[in-house]
PDB file of C-alpha atoms in Angstrom:
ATOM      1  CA  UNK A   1      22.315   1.746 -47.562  1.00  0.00           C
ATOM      2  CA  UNK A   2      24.636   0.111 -49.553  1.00  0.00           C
ATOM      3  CA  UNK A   3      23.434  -3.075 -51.852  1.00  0.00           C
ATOM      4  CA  UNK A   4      24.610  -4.993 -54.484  1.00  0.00           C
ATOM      5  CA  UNK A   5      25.118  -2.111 -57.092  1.00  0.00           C
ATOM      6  CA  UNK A   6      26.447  -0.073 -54.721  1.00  0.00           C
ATOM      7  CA  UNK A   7      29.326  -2.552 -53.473  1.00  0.00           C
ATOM      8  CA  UNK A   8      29.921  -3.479 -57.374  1.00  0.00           C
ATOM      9  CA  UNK A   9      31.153  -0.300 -57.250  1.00  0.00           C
ATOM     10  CA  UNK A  10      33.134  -0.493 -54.607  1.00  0.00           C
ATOM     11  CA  UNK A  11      34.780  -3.544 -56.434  1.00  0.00           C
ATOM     12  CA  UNK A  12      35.146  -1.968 -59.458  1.00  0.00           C
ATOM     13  CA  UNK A  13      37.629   0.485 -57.837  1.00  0.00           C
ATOM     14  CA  UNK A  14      39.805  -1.785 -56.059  1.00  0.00           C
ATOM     15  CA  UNK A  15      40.197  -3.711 -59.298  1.00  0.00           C
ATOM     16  CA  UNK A  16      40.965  -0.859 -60.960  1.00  0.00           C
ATOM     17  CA  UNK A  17      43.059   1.135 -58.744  1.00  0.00           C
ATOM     18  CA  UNK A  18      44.381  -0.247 -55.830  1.00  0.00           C
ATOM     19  CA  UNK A  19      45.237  -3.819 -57.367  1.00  0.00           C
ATOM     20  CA  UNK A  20      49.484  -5.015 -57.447  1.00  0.00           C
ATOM     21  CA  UNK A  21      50.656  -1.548 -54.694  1.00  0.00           C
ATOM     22  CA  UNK A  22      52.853  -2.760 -52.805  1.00  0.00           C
ATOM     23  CA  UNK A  23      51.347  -2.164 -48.730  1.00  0.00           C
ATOM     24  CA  UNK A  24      53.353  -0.078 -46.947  1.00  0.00           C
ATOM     25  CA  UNK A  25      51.074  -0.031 -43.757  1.00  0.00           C
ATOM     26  CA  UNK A  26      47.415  -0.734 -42.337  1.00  0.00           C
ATOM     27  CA  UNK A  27      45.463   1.280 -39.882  1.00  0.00           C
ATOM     28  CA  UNK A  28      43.357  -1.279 -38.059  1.00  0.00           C
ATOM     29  CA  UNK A  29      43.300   0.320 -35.046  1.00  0.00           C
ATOM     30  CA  UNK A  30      39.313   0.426 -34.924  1.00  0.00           C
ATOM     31  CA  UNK A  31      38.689  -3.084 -32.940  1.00  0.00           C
ATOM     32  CA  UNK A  32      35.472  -2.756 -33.181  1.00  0.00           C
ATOM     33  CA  UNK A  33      35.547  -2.407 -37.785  1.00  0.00           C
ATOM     34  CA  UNK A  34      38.253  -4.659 -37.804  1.00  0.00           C
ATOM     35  CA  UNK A  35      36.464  -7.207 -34.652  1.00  0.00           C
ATOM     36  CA  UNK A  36      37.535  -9.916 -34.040  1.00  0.00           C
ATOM     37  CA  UNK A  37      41.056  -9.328 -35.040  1.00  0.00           C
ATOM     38  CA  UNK A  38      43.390  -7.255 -31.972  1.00  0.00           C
ATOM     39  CA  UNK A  39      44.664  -4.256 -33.175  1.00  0.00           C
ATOM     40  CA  UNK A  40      47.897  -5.152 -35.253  1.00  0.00           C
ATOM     41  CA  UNK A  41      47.293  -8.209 -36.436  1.00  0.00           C
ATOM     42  CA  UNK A  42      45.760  -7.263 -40.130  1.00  0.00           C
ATOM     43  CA  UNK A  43      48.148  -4.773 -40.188  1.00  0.00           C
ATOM     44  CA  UNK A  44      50.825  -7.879 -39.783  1.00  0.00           C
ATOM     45  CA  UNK A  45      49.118 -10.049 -41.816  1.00  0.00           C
ATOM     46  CA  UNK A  46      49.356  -7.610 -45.331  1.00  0.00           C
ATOM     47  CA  UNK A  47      52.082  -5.693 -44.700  1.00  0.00           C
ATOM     48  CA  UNK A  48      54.812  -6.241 -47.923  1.00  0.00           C
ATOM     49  CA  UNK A  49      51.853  -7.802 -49.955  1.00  0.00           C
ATOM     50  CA  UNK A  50      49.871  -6.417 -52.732  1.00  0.00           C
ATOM     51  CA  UNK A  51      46.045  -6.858 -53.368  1.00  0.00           C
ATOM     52  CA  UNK A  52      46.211  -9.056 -56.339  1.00  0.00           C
ATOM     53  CA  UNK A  53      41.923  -9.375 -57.013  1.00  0.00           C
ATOM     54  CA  UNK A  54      39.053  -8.289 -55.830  1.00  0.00           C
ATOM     55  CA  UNK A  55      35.286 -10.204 -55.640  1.00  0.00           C
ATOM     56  CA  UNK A  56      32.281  -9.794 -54.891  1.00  0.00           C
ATOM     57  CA  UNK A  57      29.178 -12.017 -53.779  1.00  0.00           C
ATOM     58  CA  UNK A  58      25.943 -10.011 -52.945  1.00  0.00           C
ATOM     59  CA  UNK A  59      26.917  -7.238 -50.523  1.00  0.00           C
ATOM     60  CA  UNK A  60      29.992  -8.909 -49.610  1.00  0.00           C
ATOM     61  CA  UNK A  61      33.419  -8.080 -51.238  1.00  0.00           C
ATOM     62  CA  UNK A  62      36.993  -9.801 -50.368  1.00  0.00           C
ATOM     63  CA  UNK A  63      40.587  -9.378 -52.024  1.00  0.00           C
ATOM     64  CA  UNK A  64      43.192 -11.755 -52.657  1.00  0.00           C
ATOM     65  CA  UNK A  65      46.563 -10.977 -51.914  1.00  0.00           C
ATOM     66  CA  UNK A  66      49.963 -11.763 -52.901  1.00  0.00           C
ATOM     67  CA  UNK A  67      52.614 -13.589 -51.088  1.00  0.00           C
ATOM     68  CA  UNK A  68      55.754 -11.765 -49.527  1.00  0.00           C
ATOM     69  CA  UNK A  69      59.074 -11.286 -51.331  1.00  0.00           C
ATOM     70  CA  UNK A  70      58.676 -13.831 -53.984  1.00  0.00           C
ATOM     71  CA  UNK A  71      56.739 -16.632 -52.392  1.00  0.00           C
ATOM     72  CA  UNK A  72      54.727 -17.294 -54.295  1.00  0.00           C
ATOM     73  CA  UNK A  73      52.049 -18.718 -51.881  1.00  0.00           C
ATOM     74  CA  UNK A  74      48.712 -16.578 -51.389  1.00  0.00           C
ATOM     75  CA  UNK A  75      48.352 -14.725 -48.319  1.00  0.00           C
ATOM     76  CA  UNK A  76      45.416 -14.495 -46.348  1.00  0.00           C
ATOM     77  CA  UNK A  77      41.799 -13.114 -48.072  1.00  0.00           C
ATOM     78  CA  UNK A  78      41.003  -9.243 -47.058  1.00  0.00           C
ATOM     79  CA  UNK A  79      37.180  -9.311 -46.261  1.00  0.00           C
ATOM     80  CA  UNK A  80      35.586  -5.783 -46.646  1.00  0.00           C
ATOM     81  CA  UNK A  81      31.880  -5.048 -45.832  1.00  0.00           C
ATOM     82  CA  UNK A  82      30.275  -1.942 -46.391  1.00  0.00           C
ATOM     83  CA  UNK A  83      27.489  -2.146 -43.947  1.00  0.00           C
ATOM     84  CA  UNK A  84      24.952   0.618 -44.443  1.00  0.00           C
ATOM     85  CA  UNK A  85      26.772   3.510 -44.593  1.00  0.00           C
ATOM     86  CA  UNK A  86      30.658   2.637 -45.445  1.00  0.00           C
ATOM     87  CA  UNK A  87      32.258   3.345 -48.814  1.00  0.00           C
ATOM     88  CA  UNK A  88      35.942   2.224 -50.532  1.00  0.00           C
ATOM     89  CA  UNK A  89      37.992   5.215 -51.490  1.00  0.00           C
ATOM     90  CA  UNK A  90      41.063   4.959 -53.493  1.00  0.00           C
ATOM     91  CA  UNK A  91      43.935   7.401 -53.413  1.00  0.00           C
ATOM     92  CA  UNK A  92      45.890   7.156 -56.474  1.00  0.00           C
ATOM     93  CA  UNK A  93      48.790   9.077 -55.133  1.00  0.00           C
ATOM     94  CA  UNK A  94      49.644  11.062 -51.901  1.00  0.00           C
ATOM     95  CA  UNK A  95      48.613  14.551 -53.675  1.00  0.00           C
ATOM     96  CA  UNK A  96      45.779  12.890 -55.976  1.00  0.00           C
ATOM     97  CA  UNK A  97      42.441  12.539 -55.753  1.00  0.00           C
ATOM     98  CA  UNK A  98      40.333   9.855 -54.814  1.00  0.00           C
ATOM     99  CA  UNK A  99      39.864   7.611 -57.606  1.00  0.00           C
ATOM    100  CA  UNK A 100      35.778   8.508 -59.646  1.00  0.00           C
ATOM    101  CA  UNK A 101      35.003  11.397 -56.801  1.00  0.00           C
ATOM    102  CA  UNK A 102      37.090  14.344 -57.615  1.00  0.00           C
ATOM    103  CA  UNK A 103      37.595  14.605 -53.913  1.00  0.00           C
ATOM    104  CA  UNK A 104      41.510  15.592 -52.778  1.00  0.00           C
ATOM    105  CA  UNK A 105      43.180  13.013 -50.613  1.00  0.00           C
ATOM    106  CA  UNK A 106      42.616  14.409 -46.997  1.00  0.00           C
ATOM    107  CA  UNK A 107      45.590  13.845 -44.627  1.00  0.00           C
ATOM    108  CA  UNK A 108      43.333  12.180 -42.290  1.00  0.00           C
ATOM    109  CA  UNK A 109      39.987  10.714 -43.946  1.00  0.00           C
ATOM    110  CA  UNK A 110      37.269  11.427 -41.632  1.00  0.00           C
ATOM    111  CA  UNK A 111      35.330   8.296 -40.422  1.00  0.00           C
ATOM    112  CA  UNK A 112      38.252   5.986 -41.931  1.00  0.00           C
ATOM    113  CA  UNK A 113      37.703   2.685 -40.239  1.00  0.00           C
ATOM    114  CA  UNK A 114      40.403   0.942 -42.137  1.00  0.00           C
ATOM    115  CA  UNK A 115      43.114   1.908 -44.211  1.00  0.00           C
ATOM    116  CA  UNK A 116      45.668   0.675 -46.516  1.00  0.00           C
ATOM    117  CA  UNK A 117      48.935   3.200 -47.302  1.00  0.00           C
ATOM    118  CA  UNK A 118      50.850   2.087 -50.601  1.00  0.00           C
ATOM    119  CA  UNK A 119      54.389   2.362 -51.223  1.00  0.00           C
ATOM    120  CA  UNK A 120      53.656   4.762 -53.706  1.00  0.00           C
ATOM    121  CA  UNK A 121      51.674   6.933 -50.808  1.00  0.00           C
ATOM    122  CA  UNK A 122      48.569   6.370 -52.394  1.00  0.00           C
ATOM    123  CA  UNK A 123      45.821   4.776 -50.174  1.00  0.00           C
ATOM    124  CA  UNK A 124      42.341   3.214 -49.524  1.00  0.00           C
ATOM    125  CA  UNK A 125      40.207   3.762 -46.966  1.00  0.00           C
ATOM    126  CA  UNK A 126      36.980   2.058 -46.032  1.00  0.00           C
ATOM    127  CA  UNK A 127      34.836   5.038 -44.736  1.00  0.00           C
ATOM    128  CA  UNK A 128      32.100   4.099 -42.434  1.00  0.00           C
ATOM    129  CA  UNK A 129      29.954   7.047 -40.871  1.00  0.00           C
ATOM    130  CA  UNK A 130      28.026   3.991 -38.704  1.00  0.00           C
ATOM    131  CA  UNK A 131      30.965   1.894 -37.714  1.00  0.00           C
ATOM    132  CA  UNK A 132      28.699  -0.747 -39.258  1.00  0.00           C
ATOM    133  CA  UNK A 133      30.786  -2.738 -41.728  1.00  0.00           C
ATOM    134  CA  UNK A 134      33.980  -4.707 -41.406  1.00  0.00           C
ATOM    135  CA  UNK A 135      37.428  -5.827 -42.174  1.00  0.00           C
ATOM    136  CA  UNK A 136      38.266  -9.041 -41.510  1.00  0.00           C
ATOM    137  CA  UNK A 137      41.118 -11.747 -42.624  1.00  0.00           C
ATOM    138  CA  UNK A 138      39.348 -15.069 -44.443  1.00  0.00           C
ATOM    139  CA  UNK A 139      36.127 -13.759 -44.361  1.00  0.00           C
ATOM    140  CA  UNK A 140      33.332 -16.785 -43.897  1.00  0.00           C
ATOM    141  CA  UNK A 141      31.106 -16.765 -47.411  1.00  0.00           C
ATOM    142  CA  UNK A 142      29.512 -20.049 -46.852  1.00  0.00           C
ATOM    143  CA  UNK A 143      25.649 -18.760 -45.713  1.00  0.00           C
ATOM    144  CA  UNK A 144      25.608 -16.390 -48.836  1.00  0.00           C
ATOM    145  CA  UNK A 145      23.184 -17.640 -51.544  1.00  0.00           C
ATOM    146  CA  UNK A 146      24.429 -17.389 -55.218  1.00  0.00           C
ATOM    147  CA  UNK A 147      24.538 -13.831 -56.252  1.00  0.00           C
ATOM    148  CA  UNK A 148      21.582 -12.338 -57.339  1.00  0.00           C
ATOM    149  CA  UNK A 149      23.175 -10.776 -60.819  1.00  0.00           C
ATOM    150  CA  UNK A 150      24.445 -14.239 -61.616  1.00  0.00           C
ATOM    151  CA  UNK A 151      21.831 -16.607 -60.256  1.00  0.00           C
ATOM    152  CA  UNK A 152      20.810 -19.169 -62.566  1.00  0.00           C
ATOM    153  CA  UNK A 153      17.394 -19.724 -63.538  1.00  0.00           C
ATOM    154  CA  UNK A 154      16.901 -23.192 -62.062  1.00  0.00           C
ATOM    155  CA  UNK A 155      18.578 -22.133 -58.963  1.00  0.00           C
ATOM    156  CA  UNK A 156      16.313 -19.050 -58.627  1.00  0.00           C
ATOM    157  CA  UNK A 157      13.159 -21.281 -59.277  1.00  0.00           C
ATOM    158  CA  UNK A 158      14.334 -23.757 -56.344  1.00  0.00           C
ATOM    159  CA  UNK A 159      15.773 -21.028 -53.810  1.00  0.00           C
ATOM    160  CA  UNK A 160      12.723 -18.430 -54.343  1.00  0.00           C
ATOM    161  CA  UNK A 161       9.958 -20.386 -54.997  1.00  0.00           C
ATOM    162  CA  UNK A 162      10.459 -23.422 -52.186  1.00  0.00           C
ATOM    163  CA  UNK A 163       9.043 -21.455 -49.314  1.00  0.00           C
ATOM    164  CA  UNK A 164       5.751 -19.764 -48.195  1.00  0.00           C
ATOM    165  CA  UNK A 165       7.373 -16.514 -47.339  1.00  0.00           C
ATOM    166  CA  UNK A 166       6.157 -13.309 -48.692  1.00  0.00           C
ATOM    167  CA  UNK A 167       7.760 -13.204 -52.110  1.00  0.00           C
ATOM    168  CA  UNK A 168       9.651  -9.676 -50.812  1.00  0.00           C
ATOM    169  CA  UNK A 169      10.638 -11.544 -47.445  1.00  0.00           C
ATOM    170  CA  UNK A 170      12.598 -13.917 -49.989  1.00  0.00           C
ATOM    171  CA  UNK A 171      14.314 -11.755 -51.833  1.00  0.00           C
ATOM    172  CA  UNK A 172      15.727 -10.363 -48.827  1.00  0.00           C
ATOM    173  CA  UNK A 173      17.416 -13.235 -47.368  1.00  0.00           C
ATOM    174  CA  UNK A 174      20.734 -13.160 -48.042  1.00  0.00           C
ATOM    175  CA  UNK A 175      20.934 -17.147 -47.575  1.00  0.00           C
ATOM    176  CA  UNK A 176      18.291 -17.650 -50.476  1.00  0.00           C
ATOM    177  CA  UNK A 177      20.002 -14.641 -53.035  1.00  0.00           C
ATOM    178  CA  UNK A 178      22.686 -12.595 -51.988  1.00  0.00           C
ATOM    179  CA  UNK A 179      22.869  -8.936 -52.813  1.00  0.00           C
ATOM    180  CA  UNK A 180      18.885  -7.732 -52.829  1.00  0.00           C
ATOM    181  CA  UNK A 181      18.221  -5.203 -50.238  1.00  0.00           C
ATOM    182  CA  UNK A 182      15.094  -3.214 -49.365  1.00  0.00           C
ATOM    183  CA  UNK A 183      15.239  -0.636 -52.450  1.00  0.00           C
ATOM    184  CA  UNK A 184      16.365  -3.712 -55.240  1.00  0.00           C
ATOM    185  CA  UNK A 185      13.431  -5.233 -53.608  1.00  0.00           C
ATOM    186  CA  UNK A 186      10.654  -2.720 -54.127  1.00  0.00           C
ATOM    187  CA  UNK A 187      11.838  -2.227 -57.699  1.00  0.00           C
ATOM    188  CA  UNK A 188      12.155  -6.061 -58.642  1.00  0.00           C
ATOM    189  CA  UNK A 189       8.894  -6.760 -57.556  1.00  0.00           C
ATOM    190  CA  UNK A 190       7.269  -3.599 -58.950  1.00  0.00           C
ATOM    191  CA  UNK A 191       8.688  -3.861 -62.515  1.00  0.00           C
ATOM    192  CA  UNK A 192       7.376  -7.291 -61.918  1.00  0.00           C
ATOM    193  CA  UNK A 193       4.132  -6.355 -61.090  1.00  0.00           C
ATOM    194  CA  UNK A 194       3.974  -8.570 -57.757  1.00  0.00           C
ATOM    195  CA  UNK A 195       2.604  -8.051 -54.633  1.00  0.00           C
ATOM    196  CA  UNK A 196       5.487  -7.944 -51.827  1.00  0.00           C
ATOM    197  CA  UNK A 197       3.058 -10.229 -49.802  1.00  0.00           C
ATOM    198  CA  UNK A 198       2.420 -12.579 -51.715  1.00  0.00           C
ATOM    199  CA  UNK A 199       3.844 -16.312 -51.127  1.00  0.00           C
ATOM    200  CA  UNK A 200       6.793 -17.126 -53.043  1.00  0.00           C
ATOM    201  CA  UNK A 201       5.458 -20.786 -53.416  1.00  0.00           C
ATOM    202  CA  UNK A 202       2.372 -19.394 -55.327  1.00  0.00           C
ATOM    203  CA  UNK A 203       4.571 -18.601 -58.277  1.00  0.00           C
ATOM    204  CA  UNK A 204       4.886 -20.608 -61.357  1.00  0.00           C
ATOM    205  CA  UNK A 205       7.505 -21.442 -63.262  1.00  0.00           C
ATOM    206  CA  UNK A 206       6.920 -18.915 -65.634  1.00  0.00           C
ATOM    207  CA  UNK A 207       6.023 -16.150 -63.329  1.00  0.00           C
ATOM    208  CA  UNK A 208       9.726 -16.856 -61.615  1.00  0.00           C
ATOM    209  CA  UNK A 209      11.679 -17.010 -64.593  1.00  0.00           C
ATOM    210  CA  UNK A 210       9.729 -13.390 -65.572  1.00  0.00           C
ATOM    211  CA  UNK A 211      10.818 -12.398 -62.047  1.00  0.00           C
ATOM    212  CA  UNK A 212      14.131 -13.164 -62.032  1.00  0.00           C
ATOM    213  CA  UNK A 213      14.648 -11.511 -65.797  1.00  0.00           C
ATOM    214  CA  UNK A 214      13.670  -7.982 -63.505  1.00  0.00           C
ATOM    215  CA  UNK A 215      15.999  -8.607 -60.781  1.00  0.00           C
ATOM    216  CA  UNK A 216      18.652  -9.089 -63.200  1.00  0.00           C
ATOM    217  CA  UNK A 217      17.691  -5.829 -65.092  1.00  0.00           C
ATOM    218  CA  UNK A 218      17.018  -4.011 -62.121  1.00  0.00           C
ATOM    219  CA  UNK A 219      20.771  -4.558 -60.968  1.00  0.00           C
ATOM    220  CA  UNK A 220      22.089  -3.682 -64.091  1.00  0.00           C
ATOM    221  CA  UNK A 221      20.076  -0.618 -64.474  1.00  0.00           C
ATOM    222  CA  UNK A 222      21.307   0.044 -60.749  1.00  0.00           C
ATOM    223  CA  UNK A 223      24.861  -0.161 -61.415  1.00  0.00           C
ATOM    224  CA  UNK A 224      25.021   1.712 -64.725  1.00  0.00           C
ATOM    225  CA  UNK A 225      23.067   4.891 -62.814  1.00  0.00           C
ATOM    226  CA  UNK A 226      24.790   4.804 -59.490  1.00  0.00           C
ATOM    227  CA  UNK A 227      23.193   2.504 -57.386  1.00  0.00           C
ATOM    228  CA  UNK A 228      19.570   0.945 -55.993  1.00  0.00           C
ATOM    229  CA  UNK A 229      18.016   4.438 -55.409  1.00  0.00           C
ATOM    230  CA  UNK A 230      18.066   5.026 -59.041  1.00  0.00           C
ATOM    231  CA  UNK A 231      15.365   2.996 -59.374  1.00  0.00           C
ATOM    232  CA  UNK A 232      12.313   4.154 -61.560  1.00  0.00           C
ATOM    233  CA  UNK A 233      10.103   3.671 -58.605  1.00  0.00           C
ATOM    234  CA  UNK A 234      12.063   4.676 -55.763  1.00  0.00           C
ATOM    235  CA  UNK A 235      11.474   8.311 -55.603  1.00  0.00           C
ATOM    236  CA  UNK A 236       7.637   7.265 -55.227  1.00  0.00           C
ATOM    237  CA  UNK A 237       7.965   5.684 -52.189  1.00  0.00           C
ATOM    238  CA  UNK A 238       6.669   8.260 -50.505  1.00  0.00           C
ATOM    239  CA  UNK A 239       3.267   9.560 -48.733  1.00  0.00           C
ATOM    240  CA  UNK A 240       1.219  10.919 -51.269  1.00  0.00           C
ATOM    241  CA  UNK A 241       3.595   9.224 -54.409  1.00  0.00           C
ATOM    242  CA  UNK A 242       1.963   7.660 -57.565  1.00  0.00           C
ATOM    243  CA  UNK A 243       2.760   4.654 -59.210  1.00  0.00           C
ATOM    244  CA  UNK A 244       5.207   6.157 -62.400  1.00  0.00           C
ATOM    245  CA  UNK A 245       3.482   3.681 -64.462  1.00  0.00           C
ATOM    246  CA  UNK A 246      -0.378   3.695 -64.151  1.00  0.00           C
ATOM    247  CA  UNK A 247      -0.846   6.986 -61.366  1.00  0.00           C
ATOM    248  CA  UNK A 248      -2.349   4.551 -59.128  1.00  0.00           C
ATOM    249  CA  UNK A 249      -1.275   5.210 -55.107  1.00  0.00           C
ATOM    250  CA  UNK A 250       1.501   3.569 -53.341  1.00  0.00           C
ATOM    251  CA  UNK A 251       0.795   1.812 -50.520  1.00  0.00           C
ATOM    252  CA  UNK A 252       3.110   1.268 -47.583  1.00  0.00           C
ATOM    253  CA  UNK A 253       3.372  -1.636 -45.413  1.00  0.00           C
ATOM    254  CA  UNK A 254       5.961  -3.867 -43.698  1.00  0.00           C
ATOM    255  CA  UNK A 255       7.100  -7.086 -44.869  1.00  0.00           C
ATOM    256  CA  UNK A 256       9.972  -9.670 -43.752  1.00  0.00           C
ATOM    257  CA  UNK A 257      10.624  -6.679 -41.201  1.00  0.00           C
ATOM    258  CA  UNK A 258      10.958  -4.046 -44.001  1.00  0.00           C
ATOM    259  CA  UNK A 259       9.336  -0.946 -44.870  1.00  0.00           C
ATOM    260  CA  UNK A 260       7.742  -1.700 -48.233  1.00  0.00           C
ATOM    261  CA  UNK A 261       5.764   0.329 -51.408  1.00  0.00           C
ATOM    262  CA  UNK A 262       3.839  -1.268 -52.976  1.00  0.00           C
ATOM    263  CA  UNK A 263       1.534  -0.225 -56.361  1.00  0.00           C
ATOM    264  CA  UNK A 264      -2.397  -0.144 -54.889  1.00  0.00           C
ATOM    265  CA  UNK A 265      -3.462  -0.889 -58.527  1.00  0.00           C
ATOM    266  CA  UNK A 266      -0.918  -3.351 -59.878  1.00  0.00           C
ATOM    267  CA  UNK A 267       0.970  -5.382 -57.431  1.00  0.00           C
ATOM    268  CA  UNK A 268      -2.420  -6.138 -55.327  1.00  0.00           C
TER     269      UNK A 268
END
């Protein structure tokens, strides 16, 4: 499932390949990926404009785009979410390949949702196995918490720690920190050494600010390796797997509606 590394990625690609092509054309045909907009009217919307930047907060990413033959007014935000199977795939030309995959340019992408065509016959698709993400025009941000790469310390103290909620349970909702999903979770908190149970109110100052330093490593790590199951306790999550660190069991459990591992020795 797609997290925060993993749709850092996705940024990374529109910034760097599909940013100022002109669009030529739009497939948003899929009502249901491109819900609540009819069919056509994305297509209308960024037809003759360029992407001009691409963002991302938590597992949300939107572009800006460019205004139409030299107006010089914005034009509406593209909103792209990768649900829990999609990816973005850049074309850099019509007979290229798609941009950091080595994959040729299909005719017809299978499981293309979405799709921008270029002037220049390049193309992006957002492929989505699930039909579980979106496109969407001025995409509403407002519920996302502050991003959990950038989130500041106080911040992280105030959202994480003001609640009861099992400390995993917190670092899932999206309204508290954006971008932690269930594999960022297990490896925050066990790099941390915490229990997933345990109430995110019973945490000190000190024991937050030490928790938020792993978060902020762990998505680092994730992004440099190629995403949240690179983790160095991910592969143990597993029937019979061994903490990497001490050899002590995983345990498994469910918190904040998740399946969780857990250390049996350390995070007790």
């Amino acid at each position: 499932m797609p997290e925060l590394p993993e749709v850092e990625s996705a940024r990374a690609v529109v910034e760097r390949s599909a940013l100022h092509r002109r669009i030529a054309d739009v497939d948003d045909s899929d009502s249901y990926e491109c819900r609540p907009h009819a069919p056509g009217e994305i297509r209308d919307a960024l037809v003759g404009r360029t992407l001009t930047a691409a963002h991302r907060r938590g597992k949300s990413m939107w572009c800006e785009t460019s205004g139409r033959d030299g107006d010089e007014t914005p034009g509406p935000v593209l909103g792209l979410h990768l649900g829990m199977s999609g990816r973005i795939l850049v074309g850099d030309d019509s007979g290229g390949d798609y941009v950091g995959t080595g994959r040729p340019v299909p005719t017809a992408e299978r499981f293309s949702r979405f799709s921008i065509t270029f002037d220049d016959g390049g193309t992006l698709h957002l492929v989505d196995p699930r039909r579980l993400g979106r496109a969407r025009l001025d995409p509403d941000l407002d519920a996302l918490g502050p991003d959990a790469a950038e989130v500041g310390r106080e911040e992280f103290r105030a959202r994480v720690g003001g609640s009861r909620a099992p400390l995993k349970a917190r670092l899932l909702d999206q309204s508290v920190v954006a971008g932690v999903g269930n594999l960022l979770a297990d490896e925050t908190l066990w790099q941390a050494g915490l229990s997933p149970r345990r109430p995110a109110g019973d945490l000190d100052a000190d024991t937050l600010d030490d928790l938020r330093r792993h978060l902020r490593k762990a998505v680092r790590d994730a992004i440099r390796h190629g995403g949240a199951h690179t983790g160095e306790v991910i592969e143990h999550r597993r029937a019979g797997g061994r903490c990497p660190r001490c050899g002590a069991e995983m345990v498994r459990g469910t918190v904040g509606g998740r399946t969780t591992w857990w250390c049996s020795a350390e995070q007790a």
